[in-house]
Amino acid sequence: MYDSFYNYLVSAGYREFTPSGRKGTVYSYCYAVEKVLENENISWETLKTNISQIITKYDCGGIYEDFGNRSNRTVINALRAFEKFCKS
């Protein structure tokens, strides 16, 4: 599912690389989702099934709000992008 999400992000217009050639948002979001999978000890499929509940845990007021706020809220934004991917 990693590859499908990666390809979705690219097709949705997220940057694979920055203008300077560094890894862009696509990599950051995929990495952030993988960190959530590790933190929750779940699979991509389980995340897909429970994405709404997971977002609640990492968003403002959630038990993992600090985790969700990492890197200028990359984690929560990655989860929201994954939710859109799941609905597509």
mmCIF file of C-alpha atoms in Angstrom:
data_model
loop_
_atom_site.group_PDB
_atom_site.id
_atom_site.type_symbol
_atom_site.label_atom_id
_atom_site.label_comp_id
_atom_site.label_asym_id
_atom_site.label_seq_id
_atom_site.Cartn_x
_atom_site.Cartn_y
_atom_site.Cartn_z
ATOM 1 C CA MET A 1 0.000 0.000 0.000
ATOM 2 C CA TYR A 2 3.044 2.254 0.488
ATOM 3 C CA ASP A 3 3.628 2.401 -3.263
ATOM 4 C CA SER A 4 -0.027 3.161 -3.983
ATOM 5 C CA PHE A 5 -0.041 5.991 -1.450
ATOM 6 C CA TYR A 6 3.248 7.310 -2.840
ATOM 7 C CA ASN A 7 1.863 7.304 -6.382
ATOM 8 C CA TYR A 8 -1.369 8.928 -5.191
ATOM 9 C CA LEU A 9 0.585 11.783 -3.600
ATOM 10 C CA VAL A 10 2.588 12.330 -6.777
ATOM 11 C CA SER A 11 -0.552 12.314 -8.933
ATOM 12 C CA ALA A 12 -2.268 14.686 -6.466
ATOM 13 C CA GLY A 13 0.486 17.225 -7.081
ATOM 14 C CA TYR A 14 2.631 16.820 -3.981
ATOM 15 C CA ARG A 15 6.324 17.353 -4.640
ATOM 16 C CA GLU A 16 8.620 14.386 -4.866
ATOM 17 C CA PHE A 17 11.657 16.640 -4.745
ATOM 18 C CA THR A 18 12.296 20.231 -3.735
ATOM 19 C CA PRO A 19 13.747 22.671 -6.283
ATOM 20 C CA SER A 20 17.164 22.037 -4.715
ATOM 21 C CA GLY A 21 16.794 18.289 -5.327
ATOM 22 C CA ARG A 22 16.105 17.200 -1.759
ATOM 23 C CA LYS A 23 13.312 14.790 -0.886
ATOM 24 C CA GLY A 24 9.960 16.554 -0.824
ATOM 25 C CA THR A 25 6.518 16.244 0.678
ATOM 26 C CA VAL A 26 5.820 12.829 -0.836
ATOM 27 C CA TYR A 27 8.709 11.288 1.073
ATOM 28 C CA SER A 28 7.901 13.212 4.248
ATOM 29 C CA TYR A 29 4.281 12.056 4.235
ATOM 30 C CA CYS A 30 5.122 8.418 3.526
ATOM 31 C CA TYR A 31 7.736 8.466 6.287
ATOM 32 C CA ALA A 32 5.297 10.110 8.712
ATOM 33 C CA VAL A 33 2.629 7.488 8.039
ATOM 34 C CA GLU A 34 5.175 4.720 8.591
ATOM 35 C CA LYS A 35 6.064 6.280 11.963
ATOM 36 C CA VAL A 36 2.380 6.255 12.926
ATOM 37 C CA LEU A 37 2.169 2.593 11.900
ATOM 38 C CA GLU A 38 5.115 1.855 14.200
ATOM 39 C CA ASN A 39 3.673 3.935 17.040
ATOM 40 C CA GLU A 40 0.279 2.210 16.753
ATOM 41 C CA ASN A 41 1.810 -1.197 15.954
ATOM 42 C CA ILE A 42 -0.616 -1.658 13.065
ATOM 43 C CA SER A 43 -0.503 -2.446 9.346
ATOM 44 C CA TRP A 44 -1.357 -0.217 6.397
ATOM 45 C CA GLU A 45 -4.629 -2.113 6.015
ATOM 46 C CA THR A 46 -5.575 -1.538 9.659
ATOM 47 C CA LEU A 47 -4.740 2.138 9.306
ATOM 48 C CA LYS A 48 -6.970 2.324 6.241
ATOM 49 C CA THR A 49 -9.854 0.736 8.127
ATOM 50 C CA ASN A 50 -9.450 2.999 11.179
ATOM 51 C CA ILE A 51 -8.126 6.222 9.648
ATOM 52 C CA SER A 52 -10.785 8.488 11.168
ATOM 53 C CA GLN A 53 -10.096 7.247 14.691
ATOM 54 C CA ILE A 54 -6.338 7.468 14.174
ATOM 55 C CA ILE A 55 -6.580 11.058 12.936
ATOM 56 C CA THR A 56 -8.520 11.967 16.082
ATOM 57 C CA LYS A 57 -5.699 10.586 18.223
ATOM 58 C CA TYR A 58 -3.016 12.656 16.435
ATOM 59 C CA ASP A 59 -4.967 15.882 15.913
ATOM 60 C CA CYS A 60 -5.498 18.784 18.330
ATOM 61 C CA GLY A 61 -6.713 17.479 21.668
ATOM 62 C CA GLY A 62 -5.835 13.870 20.870
ATOM 63 C CA ILE A 63 -3.660 11.655 23.046
ATOM 64 C CA TYR A 64 -0.819 11.848 20.504
ATOM 65 C CA GLU A 65 -1.226 15.528 19.617
ATOM 66 C CA ASP A 66 2.485 16.224 20.185
ATOM 67 C CA PHE A 67 3.385 13.408 17.798
ATOM 68 C CA GLY A 68 0.925 14.782 15.228
ATOM 69 C CA ASN A 69 2.456 18.242 15.491
ATOM 70 C CA ARG A 70 5.977 17.096 14.625
ATOM 71 C CA SER A 71 7.728 18.844 11.757
ATOM 72 C CA ASN A 72 5.166 21.618 11.354
ATOM 73 C CA ARG A 73 2.249 19.176 11.603
ATOM 74 C CA THR A 74 3.590 16.885 8.890
ATOM 75 C CA VAL A 75 2.281 13.803 10.707
ATOM 76 C CA ILE A 76 -1.333 14.941 10.977
ATOM 77 C CA ASN A 77 -1.271 16.354 7.450
ATOM 78 C CA ALA A 78 0.103 13.046 6.158
ATOM 79 C CA LEU A 79 -2.710 11.189 7.912
ATOM 80 C CA ARG A 80 -5.271 13.513 6.352
ATOM 81 C CA ALA A 81 -3.722 12.932 2.922
ATOM 82 C CA PHE A 82 -3.893 9.188 3.582
ATOM 83 C CA GLU A 83 -7.572 9.555 4.455
ATOM 84 C CA LYS A 84 -8.180 11.247 1.076
ATOM 85 C CA PHE A 85 -6.217 8.458 -0.592
ATOM 86 C CA CYS A 86 -8.448 5.877 1.106
ATOM 87 C CA LYS A 87 -11.554 7.604 -0.211
ATOM 88 C CA SER A 88 -10.266 7.849 -3.780
#
